[in-house]
XYZ file of C-alpha atoms in Angstrom:
680
model
C 0.000 0.000 0.000
C 1.289 3.400 -0.906
C -0.826 6.372 0.025
C -0.439 9.264 2.395
C -2.698 8.716 5.433
C -5.553 11.021 6.277
C -7.626 11.240 9.445
C -10.169 8.783 8.086
C -7.713 6.425 6.447
C -5.395 5.535 9.293
C -4.686 2.099 7.911
C -1.364 1.331 6.546
C -3.125 -1.831 5.308
C -6.162 -0.574 3.429
C -8.688 -2.226 0.683
C 27.781 -1.144 21.673
C 28.845 -0.982 24.313
C 31.452 -3.559 23.425
C 31.168 -7.297 23.067
C 31.216 -9.452 26.175
C 32.011 -13.125 26.048
C 31.541 -14.876 29.361
C 33.723 -17.992 29.493
C 31.550 -20.851 30.661
C 32.594 -23.658 28.308
C 35.033 -26.245 29.634
C 38.343 -26.912 27.928
C 37.987 -29.094 24.879
C 39.945 -30.161 21.856
C 39.959 -27.489 19.128
C 37.175 -28.028 16.634
C 36.913 -27.178 12.984
C 33.985 -25.106 11.781
C 30.843 -27.182 11.712
C 29.474 -28.317 8.382
C 26.413 -26.342 7.336
C 23.178 -27.769 8.668
C 20.919 -29.451 6.122
C 18.494 -26.981 4.596
C 14.888 -27.947 5.448
C 12.422 -28.357 2.594
C 10.731 -25.065 3.513
C 13.669 -23.080 2.142
C 14.304 -24.941 -1.105
C 13.901 -22.837 -4.277
C 10.453 -23.316 -5.789
C 10.392 -20.966 -8.782
C 13.704 -22.468 -9.870
C 14.508 -19.612 -12.244
C 17.809 -18.584 -10.691
C 16.547 -15.151 -9.608
C 16.882 -13.565 -6.153
C 18.992 -16.380 -4.740
C 19.998 -13.853 -2.093
C 17.697 -11.070 -0.848
C 17.456 -8.228 -3.394
C 19.428 -5.088 -2.550
C 18.839 -1.664 -4.019
C 16.829 1.540 -3.727
C 13.182 2.609 -3.803
C 12.161 6.264 -3.712
C 8.842 6.060 -1.863
C 9.897 6.496 1.761
C 11.768 9.711 1.008
C 9.784 11.325 -1.830
C 6.297 9.813 -2.042
C 4.691 11.494 -5.095
C 6.388 14.862 -4.713
C 7.771 16.601 -7.776
C 11.355 15.768 -6.800
C 10.640 12.162 -7.849
C 11.734 12.335 -11.475
C 14.245 11.177 -14.052
C 17.052 13.342 -12.684
C 16.640 11.922 -9.202
C 16.650 8.325 -10.403
C 19.764 8.868 -12.479
C 21.523 10.580 -9.584
C 20.818 7.580 -7.369
C 22.476 5.321 -9.936
C 25.459 7.677 -9.990
C 25.706 7.622 -6.188
C 25.559 3.820 -6.120
C 28.762 3.821 -8.146
C 30.491 6.816 -6.555
C 29.892 5.745 -2.960
C 30.716 2.085 -3.478
C 27.174 0.858 -2.879
C 27.163 -1.083 -6.147
C 30.350 -2.838 -5.111
C 28.817 -3.554 -1.696
C 25.994 -5.480 -3.395
C 23.240 -2.949 -4.089
C 21.838 -3.650 -7.573
C 18.320 -2.365 -8.095
C 17.250 1.251 -8.679
C 13.473 1.026 -8.367
C 10.626 3.433 -9.101
C 7.536 3.429 -6.890
C 4.088 4.895 -7.544
C 3.364 8.071 -9.603
C 5.668 7.419 -12.554
C 2.747 7.077 -15.032
C -0.029 9.319 -16.328
C -3.483 8.758 -14.782
C -4.854 7.296 -18.024
C -3.678 4.603 -20.422
C -3.351 5.429 -24.112
C -5.810 4.444 -26.833
C -4.153 1.023 -27.088
C -4.426 0.366 -23.377
C -0.721 0.951 -22.804
C 0.810 2.641 -19.766
C 2.170 6.126 -20.454
C 5.122 7.541 -18.474
C 4.531 10.992 -17.020
C 6.259 13.303 -19.561
C 7.066 15.889 -16.886
C 8.734 13.456 -14.505
C 10.254 11.256 -17.211
C 10.592 13.333 -20.399
C 12.738 10.696 -22.113
C 10.513 7.791 -21.141
C 11.143 4.812 -18.901
C 13.372 2.877 -21.288
C 15.871 5.720 -21.381
C 16.091 5.699 -17.583
C 16.465 1.916 -17.527
C 19.219 2.149 -20.139
C 21.060 4.723 -17.999
C 20.810 2.503 -14.925
C 21.988 -0.542 -16.877
C 24.959 1.397 -18.228
C 26.092 1.848 -14.619
C 26.173 -1.906 -14.121
C 22.919 -1.811 -12.164
C 19.375 -3.106 -12.567
C 16.093 -1.246 -12.878
C 12.741 -1.741 -11.153
C 9.208 -0.408 -11.515
C 5.889 -0.418 -9.637
C 2.207 -1.070 -10.245
C -0.716 -2.563 -8.313
C -2.787 -5.754 -8.595
C -5.896 -3.614 -8.849
C -7.671 -1.217 -11.146
C -5.623 1.679 -9.749
C -2.438 2.064 -7.755
C -2.314 3.136 -4.112
C -1.675 6.848 -4.420
C -4.775 8.963 -3.972
C -4.378 10.302 -7.530
C -5.255 6.833 -8.793
C -2.745 5.846 -11.458
C -3.534 2.806 -13.658
C -3.223 -0.572 -11.961
C -2.418 -3.880 -13.612
C -5.626 -5.820 -12.924
C -6.927 -7.024 -16.282
C -3.845 -5.699 -18.095
C -1.258 -8.175 -16.849
C 0.005 -9.456 -20.223
C 0.197 -6.020 -21.817
C 1.919 -4.435 -18.812
C 4.396 -7.268 -18.422
C 5.330 -6.934 -22.102
C 5.854 -3.186 -21.708
C 8.006 -3.684 -18.637
C 10.198 -6.286 -20.318
C 10.588 -4.162 -23.438
C 11.591 -1.157 -21.335
C 14.309 -3.187 -19.637
C 12.651 -3.670 -16.246
C 14.452 -6.170 -13.987
C 12.208 -5.949 -10.902
C 8.463 -5.453 -10.427
C 6.836 -4.400 -7.165
C 3.151 -5.389 -7.406
C 0.951 -3.666 -4.798
C -2.500 -4.478 -3.394
C -4.802 -1.440 -3.698
C -8.153 -1.290 -5.500
C -8.109 -5.044 -6.083
C -11.920 -5.304 -6.440
C -12.003 -8.280 -4.072
C -10.386 -10.630 -6.566
C -8.721 -13.594 -4.847
C -5.187 -12.575 -3.898
C -3.466 -15.731 -5.030
C -5.168 -15.590 -8.424
C -4.281 -11.913 -8.918
C -0.623 -12.510 -8.212
C -0.475 -15.790 -10.153
C -1.773 -14.038 -13.258
C 1.007 -11.458 -13.176
C 3.562 -14.185 -12.448
C 2.551 -15.977 -15.612
C 2.533 -12.742 -17.611
C 6.060 -11.860 -16.426
C 7.272 -15.344 -17.276
C 5.843 -15.139 -20.808
C 7.298 -11.657 -21.359
C 10.678 -12.781 -20.070
C 10.733 -15.754 -22.407
C 9.854 -13.554 -25.366
C 12.320 -10.754 -24.630
C 15.054 -12.548 -22.692
C 14.528 -10.123 -19.794
C 14.108 -11.988 -16.441
C 12.148 -9.964 -13.871
C 12.266 -10.347 -10.092
C 8.695 -10.363 -8.801
C 7.940 -8.592 -5.501
C 4.477 -9.348 -4.078
C 3.246 -6.425 -1.974
C -0.094 -7.511 -0.505
C 0.927 -6.497 3.058
C 0.660 -9.996 4.523
C -3.126 -9.825 4.558
C -3.583 -13.243 2.938
C -0.559 -14.946 4.535
C 1.500 -15.063 1.332
C 4.200 -17.082 3.094
C 1.756 -20.005 2.847
C 1.312 -19.833 -0.942
C 3.649 -17.357 -2.637
C 6.940 -19.267 -2.731
C 6.133 -20.538 -6.222
C 4.482 -17.252 -7.245
C 6.969 -14.501 -6.418
C 10.539 -14.055 -5.266
C 9.606 -11.999 -2.197
C 6.412 -11.061 -0.440
C 5.525 -8.362 2.032
C 4.704 -9.748 5.464
C 3.301 -6.560 7.054
C 1.768 -3.172 6.407
C 3.916 -0.196 5.429
C 6.844 0.840 7.573
C 7.045 4.371 8.995
C 10.197 6.236 9.958
C 9.906 5.742 13.717
C 11.007 3.256 16.333
C 7.548 1.894 17.164
C 6.720 1.094 13.550
C 10.065 -0.540 12.856
C 9.948 -2.733 15.973
C 6.329 -3.717 15.378
C 7.173 -4.901 11.865
C 10.282 -6.677 13.122
C 8.226 -8.682 15.613
C 5.798 -9.816 12.927
C 8.488 -10.876 10.483
C 10.729 -12.793 12.903
C 8.381 -15.800 13.395
C 8.226 -16.396 9.625
C 11.810 -17.676 9.344
C 10.823 -21.183 8.128
C 9.228 -19.741 4.981
C 12.253 -17.856 3.633
C 15.091 -19.128 1.482
C 16.942 -18.687 -1.811
C 14.535 -17.344 -4.416
C 11.693 -16.596 -1.986
C 12.018 -14.126 0.866
C 9.958 -12.585 3.639
C 9.852 -8.822 3.012
C 9.281 -6.580 6.064
C 9.308 -3.472 3.822
C 11.982 -1.009 2.808
C 14.698 0.599 4.910
C 14.118 3.941 6.615
C 17.806 4.424 7.452
C 18.703 8.101 7.014
C 15.214 9.578 6.775
C 15.552 11.365 10.116
C 12.862 9.830 12.316
C 15.243 7.657 14.324
C 18.705 7.975 15.842
C 21.777 6.408 14.267
C 21.725 3.826 17.079
C 18.168 2.904 16.092
C 19.048 2.881 12.394
C 21.948 0.483 13.114
C 19.425 -1.762 14.840
C 17.090 -1.450 11.832
C 19.852 -2.431 9.415
C 21.215 -5.188 11.663
C 17.847 -6.830 12.206
C 16.813 -6.634 8.541
C 20.132 -8.252 7.659
C 19.884 -11.078 10.176
C 16.313 -11.698 8.948
C 17.633 -12.143 5.388
C 15.293 -9.322 4.366
C 15.558 -7.404 1.093
C 17.729 -4.329 1.665
C 16.062 -1.546 -0.303
C 17.359 1.891 0.657
C 14.464 4.268 1.285
C 16.308 7.531 1.942
C 17.253 10.256 -0.521
C 20.906 9.443 -1.145
C 21.517 12.933 -2.525
C 21.038 14.227 1.029
C 22.450 11.301 3.006
C 24.893 11.938 5.856
C 28.219 10.122 6.307
C 26.541 8.260 9.162
C 23.866 6.940 6.817
C 26.443 5.746 4.284
C 28.411 4.107 7.110
C 25.343 2.113 8.143
C 24.039 1.028 4.743
C 27.575 0.399 3.476
C 28.688 -1.953 6.268
C 29.850 -4.881 4.178
C 30.262 -7.213 7.159
C 26.600 -6.785 8.070
C 25.562 -6.983 4.410
C 27.409 -10.316 4.172
C 25.060 -11.690 6.846
C 22.037 -10.677 4.794
C 23.547 -12.018 1.573
C 24.827 -15.344 2.892
C 24.154 -17.903 0.128
C 22.698 -20.505 2.491
C 19.687 -18.207 2.691
C 18.580 -18.902 6.242
C 16.539 -16.263 8.040
C 17.622 -15.616 11.621
C 15.555 -17.191 14.380
C 14.738 -15.940 17.863
C 16.654 -17.678 20.656
C 15.279 -15.553 23.516
C 13.354 -12.278 23.872
C 12.631 -11.966 27.590
C 12.130 -8.437 28.881
C 12.944 -6.839 25.533
C 16.393 -8.487 25.495
C 16.447 -10.223 22.125
C 18.906 -12.819 20.874
C 18.458 -13.683 17.191
C 20.776 -16.178 15.482
C 21.331 -16.969 11.805
C 23.056 -20.085 10.483
C 25.703 -19.182 7.896
C 26.907 -21.326 5.002
C 30.416 -21.677 6.449
C 29.016 -23.105 9.685
C 29.453 -19.909 11.686
C 26.587 -18.087 13.361
C 25.597 -14.468 13.054
C 23.952 -13.266 16.236
C 22.136 -10.031 17.026
C 21.871 -8.925 20.646
C 19.014 -6.427 20.365
C 17.827 -4.203 23.215
C 14.218 -3.170 22.682
C 14.033 -1.254 25.958
C 14.768 2.395 26.696
C 17.679 1.707 29.079
C 20.974 -0.152 28.640
C 20.648 -3.909 29.166
C 23.066 -6.816 29.454
C 22.091 -9.471 26.894
C 23.698 -12.886 26.707
C 23.544 -16.284 25.033
C 25.841 -19.272 24.609
C 27.671 -20.860 21.715
C 25.754 -24.034 22.526
C 22.398 -22.217 22.294
C 23.439 -21.014 18.846
C 24.092 -24.604 17.772
C 27.893 -24.321 17.587
C 29.994 -27.352 18.531
C 32.029 -27.515 21.722
C 35.478 -26.035 21.323
C 38.457 -24.827 23.339
C 37.768 -21.349 22.022
C 35.702 -19.367 19.555
C 36.547 -16.562 17.169
C 34.143 -13.664 17.543
C 33.910 -10.781 15.106
C 32.082 -7.598 16.123
C 30.488 -6.470 12.860
C 30.040 -2.830 13.843
C 33.375 -2.374 15.649
C 35.167 -4.421 12.954
C 37.313 -6.139 15.608
C 37.979 -9.795 16.429
C 38.369 -11.480 19.815
C 38.617 -14.925 21.323
C 35.992 -16.414 23.603
C 35.190 -19.655 25.318
C 31.457 -19.995 25.483
C 28.822 -17.449 26.326
C 28.383 -14.271 24.321
C 27.113 -11.198 26.099
C 27.081 -7.449 25.801
C 25.799 -4.421 27.642
C 23.694 -3.022 24.810
C 22.565 0.616 24.768
C 18.890 1.543 24.690
C 17.381 0.639 21.292
C 20.790 -0.671 20.214
C 22.062 -3.891 18.688
C 25.420 -5.604 18.979
C 25.985 -7.849 15.978
C 28.538 -10.648 16.074
C 29.745 -13.482 13.883
C 30.906 -16.486 15.885
C 32.797 -19.558 14.707
C 34.439 -22.611 16.252
C 37.744 -22.555 14.385
C 41.453 -23.099 14.982
C 42.315 -19.401 14.707
C 40.691 -18.203 17.918
C 44.020 -17.951 19.790
C 45.306 -15.415 17.235
C 42.870 -12.842 18.614
C 43.088 -10.952 21.929
C 40.759 -12.075 24.690
C 37.302 -10.562 24.736
C 36.920 -8.302 27.752
C 33.481 -7.197 28.830
C 32.900 -3.838 30.441
C 29.563 -3.915 32.206
C 27.809 -1.314 34.332
C 25.396 -1.910 37.187
C 23.300 0.897 38.624
C 23.851 4.599 38.180
C 21.759 4.967 35.031
C 19.570 7.500 36.847
C 20.975 10.462 38.775
C 19.029 12.811 41.044
C 20.622 16.212 41.671
C 21.821 16.603 45.243
C 22.205 12.849 45.638
C 25.223 10.757 44.662
C 24.350 7.861 42.397
C 26.262 4.657 42.932
C 27.375 2.475 40.095
C 29.685 -0.450 39.599
C 31.830 -1.171 36.569
C 32.908 -4.738 35.984
C 35.780 -5.521 33.639
C 35.891 -9.258 33.052
C 38.298 -11.372 31.031
C 35.889 -13.351 28.936
C 38.398 -14.894 26.583
C 40.347 -18.111 26.874
C 43.623 -16.200 27.269
C 44.604 -13.752 30.070
C 44.255 -9.972 29.962
C 47.187 -8.069 31.438
C 47.682 -4.502 32.747
C 43.956 -3.878 32.972
C 42.600 -0.429 33.790
C 39.284 1.394 33.741
C 38.385 5.101 33.979
C 35.144 7.043 34.042
C 34.723 10.689 33.040
C 31.656 12.939 33.163
C 30.688 16.399 31.903
C 32.397 19.447 33.368
C 31.144 20.240 36.860
C 30.091 16.698 37.648
C 31.771 14.675 40.391
C 33.088 11.177 39.679
C 34.987 9.220 42.328
C 36.384 5.674 42.238
C 35.716 4.099 45.641
C 37.771 0.953 44.959
C 40.762 -0.019 42.756
C 40.409 0.797 39.053
C 43.307 -1.335 37.774
C 44.675 -4.883 37.992
C 48.001 -6.407 36.984
C 46.225 -9.288 35.239
C 42.881 -10.995 34.902
C 42.648 -14.690 34.210
C 39.795 -16.338 32.380
C 36.559 -15.430 34.132
C 38.183 -13.023 36.600
C 36.635 -9.577 37.153
C 37.881 -6.172 38.191
C 34.969 -4.524 40.016
C 35.203 -0.797 40.637
C 32.690 1.116 42.712
C 31.949 4.720 41.732
C 29.886 7.639 42.934
C 28.522 10.083 40.360
C 26.946 13.428 41.220
C 25.400 16.089 39.026
C 25.838 19.731 40.045
C 22.899 21.574 41.570
C 20.591 23.025 38.956
C 21.366 20.399 36.308
C 18.348 20.096 34.039
C 16.624 16.767 33.658
C 17.603 14.828 30.552
C 20.315 12.585 29.135
C 24.030 13.144 29.713
C 26.989 11.234 28.308
C 29.740 9.777 30.464
C 32.723 7.971 28.972
C 33.996 4.638 30.242
C 37.486 3.675 29.059
C 39.116 0.284 29.379
C 42.594 -0.835 28.444
C 44.494 -4.135 28.607
C 47.197 -6.165 26.881
C 46.852 -9.518 25.189
C 49.340 -12.335 25.974
C 51.387 -11.258 22.938
C 51.601 -7.700 24.271
C 49.067 -6.137 21.911
C 47.391 -3.137 23.533
C 43.596 -3.294 23.346
C 41.525 -0.308 24.364
C 37.948 0.712 24.091
C 35.780 3.716 24.803
C 32.276 2.942 25.932
C 29.694 5.761 25.901
C 27.500 5.580 28.979
C 24.267 7.562 28.996
C 22.802 8.589 32.339
C 19.555 10.370 32.974
C 19.150 13.232 35.407
C 15.690 12.606 36.815
C 13.191 13.812 39.367
C 11.097 11.158 41.141
C 7.304 11.500 41.089
C 5.839 13.524 43.947
C 4.318 11.826 46.974
C 0.618 11.103 46.753
C -1.429 10.446 43.611
C -0.380 12.012 40.309
C -1.936 12.039 36.851
C 0.635 10.297 34.667
C 0.059 12.739 31.812
C 1.223 15.546 34.113
C 4.638 13.925 34.584
C 7.610 13.862 32.223
C 8.320 10.515 30.624
C 11.754 8.986 30.104
C 10.968 7.956 26.548
C 7.986 7.585 24.246
C 7.848 5.517 21.055
C 4.759 5.343 18.876
C 3.732 3.395 15.791
C 2.389 6.525 14.115
C 2.659 10.155 15.101
C 3.744 11.278 18.573
C 2.332 10.162 21.906
C -0.130 12.867 22.968
C -0.906 14.111 26.484
C -4.607 14.500 27.373
C -5.770 14.011 23.781
C -6.054 11.094 21.380
C -3.242 10.200 18.990
C -4.999 12.121 16.217
C -3.035 12.014 12.985
C 0.662 12.334 12.165
C 1.438 15.715 13.754
C 1.850 16.795 17.365
C -1.225 18.468 18.815
C -3.751 17.186 16.258
C -5.600 14.846 18.620
C -9.151 15.045 19.943
C -10.606 14.475 23.420
C -9.845 10.955 24.634
C -13.009 8.983 23.825
C -13.544 5.250 24.328
C -16.900 3.769 23.280
C -18.556 7.156 23.746
C -17.032 7.905 27.157
C -14.864 11.045 27.233
C -11.856 11.390 29.534
C -10.082 14.636 30.388
C -6.680 13.169 31.281
C -4.496 10.497 29.754
C -2.181 9.465 26.942
C -3.178 8.986 23.304
C -0.990 6.425 21.528
C -0.851 4.338 18.357
C 0.335 0.707 18.364
C 3.068 -0.371 18.565
C 3.747 1.997 21.467
C 5.992 2.108 24.540
C 6.063 4.951 27.080
C 8.502 4.768 30.023
C 8.457 6.662 33.328
C 10.999 6.901 36.138
C 9.616 5.847 39.527
C 12.812 5.646 41.580
C 11.441 2.804 43.685
C 9.105 5.225 45.459
C 5.700 4.282 43.996
C 3.234 1.489 44.694
C 0.338 1.387 42.216
C -0.465 2.420 38.642
C -4.094 2.426 37.502
C -5.868 3.486 34.300
C -8.916 3.011 32.103
C -7.864 1.732 28.681
C -9.426 1.139 25.295
C -9.488 1.922 21.570
C -10.196 5.564 20.781
C -13.367 6.252 18.806
C -11.706 8.577 16.273
C -10.832 5.839 13.768
C -14.086 3.973 13.398
C -14.620 0.292 14.110
C -11.427 -1.291 12.846
C -8.910 -0.858 15.679
C -7.840 -3.624 18.048
C -5.120 -3.309 20.680
C -3.859 -4.856 23.912
C -2.414 -2.977 26.895
C 0.475 -4.044 29.139
C 2.240 -2.549 32.170
C 5.847 -3.619 32.830
C 7.784 -2.866 36.027
C 11.586 -3.179 35.761
C 11.361 -5.624 32.852
C 8.599 -7.812 34.315
C 4.997 -7.769 33.134
C 2.872 -6.467 35.997
C -0.555 -6.268 34.303
C -2.204 -6.733 30.916
C -5.561 -6.745 29.161
C -6.870 -9.004 26.485
C -7.450 -7.681 22.991
C -9.807 -4.687 23.000
C -11.746 -3.278 20.031
C -13.909 -0.207 19.378
C -16.903 -2.234 20.538
C -15.494 -2.491 24.065
C -16.003 0.121 26.789
C -12.933 1.331 28.655
C -11.451 -1.422 30.793
C -9.704 -0.936 34.155
C -6.063 -1.947 34.470
C -4.034 -1.869 37.693
C -0.446 -2.866 38.439
C 1.635 -3.236 41.591
C 4.830 -1.297 40.835
C 6.272 -1.356 44.369
C 10.030 -0.852 44.356
C 10.264 -0.488 40.578
C 12.725 2.009 39.158
C 11.092 2.192 35.703
C 7.568 1.444 34.493
C 6.746 0.777 30.827
C 3.302 1.300 29.289
C 3.022 -0.927 26.216
C 0.292 -1.070 23.568
C 0.439 -3.855 20.968
C -1.643 -4.293 17.833
C -3.734 -7.134 19.248
C -2.098 -9.664 16.953
C -3.854 -8.621 13.740
C -1.358 -6.089 12.385
C -1.633 -2.321 12.639
C -5.007 -1.070 11.429
C -6.515 2.047 13.026
C -4.909 1.013 16.321
C -5.377 4.188 18.356
C -5.163 3.312 22.060
C -6.011 5.490 25.059
C -4.488 5.320 28.527
C -7.356 7.233 30.138
C -7.008 8.765 33.632
C -3.714 6.958 34.367
C -2.800 7.610 38.005
C 0.375 6.828 39.917
C 0.397 6.408 43.703
C 3.726 7.179 45.378
């Protein structure tokens, strides 16, 4: 689906902080890399045409331009130029794809599609020829309906499949994205089969093979039937450039790992990296998780305006290699407790890629074991950090203190070369994430030798902004650490009087020598929050400042509904006709976090689906206290009156208010936390 949302069409589905390797494995004989596991039948090629044997990589303009005038021939050509100039072509990006709005609203007298002469004055074939001359491939868009998804209503392919496929092949199209709007209720499988057959016939006639991207938003479970229809299929509604949307889509795509493989891929939609709605930390997570899911990597930002940080993320060839591994296995979830995700992908060489993903709004230690990843027992393991571009040795468990919304991505192998690398040393932090002015926060740093070999001349230091006080209350150095040994240093951190609430960066530095004398050092950014605890008594939650707020669409609103896409466009909170003066208006997937400081006891609210979006929304509400679910509702719809929810939050430092989509994907999922009250 590709249309800009309006108030009445809120359906996007319409009709590190360093690696840490804890040594727990016993000594064993060195082992060679394991042979690749047999590929189950679910991931065997079914189209058998040799196309898309690894997930397609390229560019699509929609996320950055929509139908604006800047989408034109000059832009498309400049993207092809940038692919070459910036090394993206060499990194594996192939396809330069057009999305909606490239055609005129009407076909010609012969029923043929007509390129917009203003946007594409030289026609589509000329653009395709330019792209091909750069050593790249060219893609185009239409819909399996009478019209495409943009509100202007450009011609769709329904009933014109053979003619359109012939035009595309003659123009030099290598990739077709086939959308789902205005489909007139025709059976989905039949609609997409008809275009498959038309593309096949056109390819045979012209010698132009075309990758076929099915974009029906996962509504008809294409993973069950599309492996012999298309080369990739969308599993969800459209992505938006925000954390809540990206994570919600991620969670829906992860369980579909058994259906993906060479020539047929789960598609969780295009990349938003660089479009500005997330931080670089969040964009690294986005790129890491799409890669470990063997998802198509289609750049959705305007590369003419991209920052060096964006090019660094999308050009990371070590992460791209995980996505493009020829075995074609999608990563699978090992654990996900408390928003601490471990996702592992079997690689063709027998190694494992692993993503340690922190969904939460505070730093978390995330761990797993080589055994849990399916690696054989070994005396040691080689571990490559794919964002730091450094290698270490380890002996068993992999762990990392991962920043909020961050991902540490590793590649782990049981090989004979592990001893060539320095030992992995974890720097972990306990406590001290929250600082109240006038009160010293206590934290502990733990530097642990997590490799098979010793770390020598170990030291740790902690620095804070000017005016802050940082004191080490115990030794901050050690002559040596053996395997599994830890240097624990106790610190006090104080913010000067008058420091405003918010996030502040401290720097944690570690240094040690490997057995061969190689100096290894690392700088770990540590974010602390200056906070004020809630006042004693009962407070309306919407009157307090949150730690963080992530929303599936638009911002979280205080004392109004979610409204539309802009701040302040909500309405009075209304659930099944009942109006509430106070509360939070959100849109699934949503997470709002508050600091409690261990001084509160109970959180209560009335919750439900806001009336502003009609009868299609369905959501579920959850309250989490320090990473443990404290209360939840079942799935609620517009037909339900507001439901009470109450949670015991005694002693909790942080409370999280979570709204999910109710398990049926995001469709008009406006949720209200009405009259939420906190007793402290």
